GROMACS .gro file of C-alpha atoms in nm:
model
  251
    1UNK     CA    1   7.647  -0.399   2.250
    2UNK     CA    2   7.570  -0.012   2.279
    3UNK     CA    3   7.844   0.177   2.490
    4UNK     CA    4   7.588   0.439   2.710
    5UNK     CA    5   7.769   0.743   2.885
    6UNK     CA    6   7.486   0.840   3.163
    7UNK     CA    7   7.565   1.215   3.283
    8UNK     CA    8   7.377   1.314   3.584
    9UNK     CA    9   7.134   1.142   3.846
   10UNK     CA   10   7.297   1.217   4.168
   11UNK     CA   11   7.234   1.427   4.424
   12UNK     CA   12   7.410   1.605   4.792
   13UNK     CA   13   7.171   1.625   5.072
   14UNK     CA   14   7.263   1.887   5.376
   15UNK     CA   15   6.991   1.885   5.679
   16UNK     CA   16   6.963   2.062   5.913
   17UNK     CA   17   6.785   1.875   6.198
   18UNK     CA   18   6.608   2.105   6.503
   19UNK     CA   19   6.553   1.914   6.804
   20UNK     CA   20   6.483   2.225   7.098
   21UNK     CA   21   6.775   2.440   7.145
   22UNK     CA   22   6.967   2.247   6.948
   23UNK     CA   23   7.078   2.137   6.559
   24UNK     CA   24   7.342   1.959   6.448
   25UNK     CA   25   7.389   1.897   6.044
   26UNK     CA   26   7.431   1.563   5.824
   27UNK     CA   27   7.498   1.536   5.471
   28UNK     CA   28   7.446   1.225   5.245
   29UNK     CA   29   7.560   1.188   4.879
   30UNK     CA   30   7.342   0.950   4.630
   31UNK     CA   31   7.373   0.802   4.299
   32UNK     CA   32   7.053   0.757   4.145
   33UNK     CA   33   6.910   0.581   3.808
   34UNK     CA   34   7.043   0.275   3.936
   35UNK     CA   35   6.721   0.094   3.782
   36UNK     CA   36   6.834   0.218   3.447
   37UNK     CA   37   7.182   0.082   3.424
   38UNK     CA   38   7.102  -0.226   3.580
   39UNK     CA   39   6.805  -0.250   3.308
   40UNK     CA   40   7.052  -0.173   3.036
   41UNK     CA   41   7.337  -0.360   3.190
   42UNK     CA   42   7.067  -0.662   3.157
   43UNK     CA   43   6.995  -0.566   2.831
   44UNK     CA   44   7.384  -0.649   2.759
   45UNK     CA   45   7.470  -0.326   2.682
   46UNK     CA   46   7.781  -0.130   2.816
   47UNK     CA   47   7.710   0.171   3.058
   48UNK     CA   48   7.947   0.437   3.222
   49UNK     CA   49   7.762   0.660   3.476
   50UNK     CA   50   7.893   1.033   3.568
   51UNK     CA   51   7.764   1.191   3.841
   52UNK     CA   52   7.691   1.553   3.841
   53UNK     CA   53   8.016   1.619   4.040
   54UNK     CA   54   8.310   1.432   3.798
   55UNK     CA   55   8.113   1.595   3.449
   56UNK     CA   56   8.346   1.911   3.428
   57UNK     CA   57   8.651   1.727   3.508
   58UNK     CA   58   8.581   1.385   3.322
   59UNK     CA   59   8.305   1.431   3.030
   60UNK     CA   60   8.590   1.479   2.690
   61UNK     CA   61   8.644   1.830   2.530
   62UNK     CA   62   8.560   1.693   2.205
   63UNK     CA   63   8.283   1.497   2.026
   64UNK     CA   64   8.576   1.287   1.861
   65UNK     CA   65   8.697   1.201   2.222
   66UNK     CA   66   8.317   1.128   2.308
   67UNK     CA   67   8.268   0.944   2.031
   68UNK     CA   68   8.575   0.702   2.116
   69UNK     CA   69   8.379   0.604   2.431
   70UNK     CA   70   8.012   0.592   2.391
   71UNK     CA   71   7.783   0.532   2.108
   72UNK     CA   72   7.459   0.737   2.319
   73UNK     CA   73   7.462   1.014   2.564
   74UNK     CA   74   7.185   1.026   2.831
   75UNK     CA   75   7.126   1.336   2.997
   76UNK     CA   76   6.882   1.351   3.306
   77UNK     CA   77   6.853   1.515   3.598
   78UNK     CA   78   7.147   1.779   3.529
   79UNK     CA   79   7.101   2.127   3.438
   80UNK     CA   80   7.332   2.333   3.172
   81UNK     CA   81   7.491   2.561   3.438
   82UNK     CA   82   7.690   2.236   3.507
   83UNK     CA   83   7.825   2.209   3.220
   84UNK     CA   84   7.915   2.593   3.112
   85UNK     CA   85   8.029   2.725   3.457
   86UNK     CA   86   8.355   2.498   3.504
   87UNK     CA   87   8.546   2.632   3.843
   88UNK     CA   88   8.776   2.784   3.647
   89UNK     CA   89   8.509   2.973   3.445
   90UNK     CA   90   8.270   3.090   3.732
   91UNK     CA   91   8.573   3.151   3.987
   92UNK     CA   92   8.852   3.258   3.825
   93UNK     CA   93   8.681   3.374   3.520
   94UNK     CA   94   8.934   3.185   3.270
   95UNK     CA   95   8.757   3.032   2.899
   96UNK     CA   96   8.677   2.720   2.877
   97UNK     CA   97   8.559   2.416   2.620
   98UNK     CA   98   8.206   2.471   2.636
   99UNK     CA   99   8.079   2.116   2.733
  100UNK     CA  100   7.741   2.167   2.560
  101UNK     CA  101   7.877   2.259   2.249
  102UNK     CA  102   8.078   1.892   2.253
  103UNK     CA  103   7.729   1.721   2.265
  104UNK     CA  104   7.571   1.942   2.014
  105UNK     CA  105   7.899   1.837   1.786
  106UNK     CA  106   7.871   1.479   1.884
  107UNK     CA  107   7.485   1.459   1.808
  108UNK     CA  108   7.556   1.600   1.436
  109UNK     CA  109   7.847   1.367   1.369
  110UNK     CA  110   7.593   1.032   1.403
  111UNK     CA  111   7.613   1.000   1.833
  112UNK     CA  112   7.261   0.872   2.002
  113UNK     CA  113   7.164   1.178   2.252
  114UNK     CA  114   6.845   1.098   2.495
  115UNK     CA  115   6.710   1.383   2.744
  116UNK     CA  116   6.546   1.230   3.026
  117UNK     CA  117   6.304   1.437   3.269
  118UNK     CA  118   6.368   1.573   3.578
  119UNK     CA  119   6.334   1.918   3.841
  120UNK     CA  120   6.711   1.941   3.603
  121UNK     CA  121   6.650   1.872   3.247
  122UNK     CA  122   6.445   2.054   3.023
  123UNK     CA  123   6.350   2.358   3.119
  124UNK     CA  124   6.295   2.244   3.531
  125UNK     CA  125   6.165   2.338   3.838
  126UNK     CA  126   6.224   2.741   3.862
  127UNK     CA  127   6.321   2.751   3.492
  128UNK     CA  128   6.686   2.688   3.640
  129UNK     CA  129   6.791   2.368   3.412
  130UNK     CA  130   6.760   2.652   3.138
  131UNK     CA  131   6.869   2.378   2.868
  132UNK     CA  132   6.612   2.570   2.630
  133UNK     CA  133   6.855   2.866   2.609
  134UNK     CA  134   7.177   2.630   2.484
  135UNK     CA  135   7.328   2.493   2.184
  136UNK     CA  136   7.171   2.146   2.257
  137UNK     CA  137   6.810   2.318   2.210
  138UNK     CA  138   6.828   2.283   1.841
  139UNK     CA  139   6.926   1.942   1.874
  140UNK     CA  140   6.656   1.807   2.106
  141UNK     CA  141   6.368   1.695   1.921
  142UNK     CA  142   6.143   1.873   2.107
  143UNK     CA  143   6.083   2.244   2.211
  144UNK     CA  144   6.156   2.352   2.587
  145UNK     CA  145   5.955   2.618   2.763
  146UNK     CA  146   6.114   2.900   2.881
  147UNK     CA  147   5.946   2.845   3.196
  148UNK     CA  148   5.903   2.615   3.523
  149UNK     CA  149   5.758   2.329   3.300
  150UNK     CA  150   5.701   2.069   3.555
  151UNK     CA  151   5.377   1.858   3.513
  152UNK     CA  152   5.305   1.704   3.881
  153UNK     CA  153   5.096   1.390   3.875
  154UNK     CA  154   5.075   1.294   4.235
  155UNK     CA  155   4.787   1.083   4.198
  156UNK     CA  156   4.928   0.904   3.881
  157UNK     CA  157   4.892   0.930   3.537
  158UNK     CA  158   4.940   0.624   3.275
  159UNK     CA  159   5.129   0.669   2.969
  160UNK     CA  160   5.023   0.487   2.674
  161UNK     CA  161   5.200   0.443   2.300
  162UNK     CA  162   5.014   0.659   2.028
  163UNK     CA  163   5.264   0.562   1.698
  164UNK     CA  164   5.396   0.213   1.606
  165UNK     CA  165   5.748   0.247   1.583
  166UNK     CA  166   6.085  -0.037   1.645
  167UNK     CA  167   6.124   0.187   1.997
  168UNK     CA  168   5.795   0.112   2.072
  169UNK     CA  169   5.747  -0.228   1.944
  170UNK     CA  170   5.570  -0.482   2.229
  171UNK     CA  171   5.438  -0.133   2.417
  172UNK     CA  172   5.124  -0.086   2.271
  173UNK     CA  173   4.845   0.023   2.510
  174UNK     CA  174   4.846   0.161   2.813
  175UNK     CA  175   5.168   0.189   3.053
  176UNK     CA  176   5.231   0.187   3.436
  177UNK     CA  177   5.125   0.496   3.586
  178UNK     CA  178   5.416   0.794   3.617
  179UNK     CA  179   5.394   1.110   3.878
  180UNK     CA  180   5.539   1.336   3.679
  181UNK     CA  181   5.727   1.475   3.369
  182UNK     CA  182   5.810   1.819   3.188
  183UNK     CA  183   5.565   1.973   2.995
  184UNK     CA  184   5.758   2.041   2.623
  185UNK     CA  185   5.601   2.058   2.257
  186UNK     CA  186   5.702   1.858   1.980
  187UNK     CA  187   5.909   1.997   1.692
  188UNK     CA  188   5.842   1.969   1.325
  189UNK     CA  189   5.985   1.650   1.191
  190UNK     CA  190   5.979   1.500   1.519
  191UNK     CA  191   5.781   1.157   1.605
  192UNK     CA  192   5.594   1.140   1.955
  193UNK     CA  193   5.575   0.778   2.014
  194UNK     CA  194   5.419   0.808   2.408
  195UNK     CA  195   5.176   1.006   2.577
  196UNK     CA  196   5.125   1.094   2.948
  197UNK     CA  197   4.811   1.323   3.074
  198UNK     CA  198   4.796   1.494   2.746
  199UNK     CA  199   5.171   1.590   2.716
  200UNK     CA  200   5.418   1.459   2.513
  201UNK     CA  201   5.629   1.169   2.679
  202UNK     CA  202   5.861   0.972   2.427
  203UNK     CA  203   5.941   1.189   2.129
  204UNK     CA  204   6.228   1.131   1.849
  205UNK     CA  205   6.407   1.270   1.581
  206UNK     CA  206   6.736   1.349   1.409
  207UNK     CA  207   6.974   1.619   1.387
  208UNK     CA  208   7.272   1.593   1.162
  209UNK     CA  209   7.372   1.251   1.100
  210UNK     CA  210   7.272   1.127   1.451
  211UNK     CA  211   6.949   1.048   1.624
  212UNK     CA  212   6.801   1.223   1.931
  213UNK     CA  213   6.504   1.100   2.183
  214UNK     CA  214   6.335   1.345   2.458
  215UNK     CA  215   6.191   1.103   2.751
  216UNK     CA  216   6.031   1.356   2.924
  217UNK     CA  217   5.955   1.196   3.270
  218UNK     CA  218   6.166   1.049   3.501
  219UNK     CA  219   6.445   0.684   3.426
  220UNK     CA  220   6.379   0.640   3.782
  221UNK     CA  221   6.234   0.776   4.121
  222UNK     CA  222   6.079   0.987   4.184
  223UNK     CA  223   5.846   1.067   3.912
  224UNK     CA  224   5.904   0.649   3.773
  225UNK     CA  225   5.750   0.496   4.068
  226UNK     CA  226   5.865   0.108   4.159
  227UNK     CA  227   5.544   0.008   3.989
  228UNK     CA  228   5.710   0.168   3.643
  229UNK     CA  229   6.057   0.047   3.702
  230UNK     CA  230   5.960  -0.322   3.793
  231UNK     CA  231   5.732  -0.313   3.511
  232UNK     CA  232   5.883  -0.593   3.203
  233UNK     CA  233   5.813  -0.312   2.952
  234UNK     CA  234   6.040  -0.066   3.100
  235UNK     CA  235   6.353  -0.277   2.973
  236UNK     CA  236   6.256  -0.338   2.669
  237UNK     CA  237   6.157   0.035   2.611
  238UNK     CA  238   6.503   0.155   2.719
  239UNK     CA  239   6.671  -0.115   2.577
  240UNK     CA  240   6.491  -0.039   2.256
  241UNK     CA  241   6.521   0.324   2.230
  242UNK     CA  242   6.896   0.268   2.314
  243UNK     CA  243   6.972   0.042   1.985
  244UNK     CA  244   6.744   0.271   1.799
  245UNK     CA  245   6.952   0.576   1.886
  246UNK     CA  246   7.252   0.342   1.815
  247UNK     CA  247   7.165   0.334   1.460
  248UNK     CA  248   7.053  -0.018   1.529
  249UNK     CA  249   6.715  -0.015   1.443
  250UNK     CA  250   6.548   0.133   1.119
  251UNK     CA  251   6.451   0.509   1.140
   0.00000   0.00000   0.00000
């Protein structure tokens, strides 16, 4: 059993909703990738989930601490800021443990880190995920753009596998379409085991004595429509990828 910390994939919502002369407001709160933990949950592996929100207060201050809880870190759908601009940091201008710095440390000790896409990983939509200009940039095993590097695919692409590998194993061939993912280039030493409308989609690699994966579309909606998420395959790719950065699998 793999212990998976998921930081990320949730979202506020604040409307404002115009109906003549008058508006009134609503707000909604949602916790997405709930196709991936279930998946990996499935799978029989252990997963915590932190929402955007609880990171600052709840993610350790040290990769020792991290390491005592989870055997893989999955980022998606959360951009740096949230991790370097604590409150006390950004409004009362007090130092702080800088958050990326613990999964940089974690990743060389032997920890599992996977990037998943989003409009918040990678570089993302505006540039303002910025994760290109941290410490975790040189762990990553591929290169981000300094740049909006959104690919939209609103009329589908499908990936397919392009390198045998035990993360890939029982993929070959093509894969449910996708709508989506961030365009990013592959680093030297780095294996691209997926592809997606020309652009790098599954990628892996190592940094210190850990292992590192780039997944550069979407774990769930919106870019992984139902038809991806439903699809067999996409347990037994996360699954797979999971043991793999676990150490489980061969390199």
């Amino acid at each position: 059993m793999t212990r998976i910390l998921l930081l990320g994939e949730s979202w506020f919502v604040h409307s404002i909703h115009q109906k003549g002369f008058d508006s009134f407001t609503t707000s909604e709160f949602t916790l997405g990738g709930a196709e991936f933990t279930a998946a990996l949950r499935e799978a029989g592996h252990e997963v915590t989930h932190l929402p955007c929100h609880e990171i600052t207060d709840a993610l350790p201050t040290t990769a020792e601490e991290l390491w005592s809880i989870a055997d893989v870190v999955v980022l998606s759908d959360v951009g740096a800021n949230t991790f370097q601009l604590p409150p006390a940091t950004f409004g009362r201008s007090e130092t702080a443990v800088d958050l990326i710095e613990v999964l940089r440390r974690f990743a060389e000790l032997g920890g599992g880190l996977l990037m998943a896409g989003g409009y918040m990983t990678f570089s993302g939509i505006d540039a303002k995920a910025r994760w290109g200009r941290t410490a975790l940039a040189e762990v990553l095993p591929v290169g981000v753009l300094d740049r909006d590097d959104r690919v939209e695919l609103p009329s589908g692409a499908a990936p397919s596998t392009v390198v045998a590998h035990p993360v890939t194993a029982g993929l070959e061939g093509e894969w449910p379409a996708l709508l989506g993912l961030n365009e990013v280039t592959v680093r030297e030493g780095s294996i691209e085991l997926a592809r997606c409308a020309g652009h790098p989609l599954l990628v892996v690699g190592e940094y210190g004595k850990g292992r590192t994966a780039a997944f550069t579309s979407d774990i769930a909606p919106h870019w992984a429509p139902p038809g991806f998420v439903q699809w067999p395959g996409y347990t037994t790719l996360f699954d797979q990828l999971t043991r793999w950065l676990a150490g489980e699998a061969a390199a």
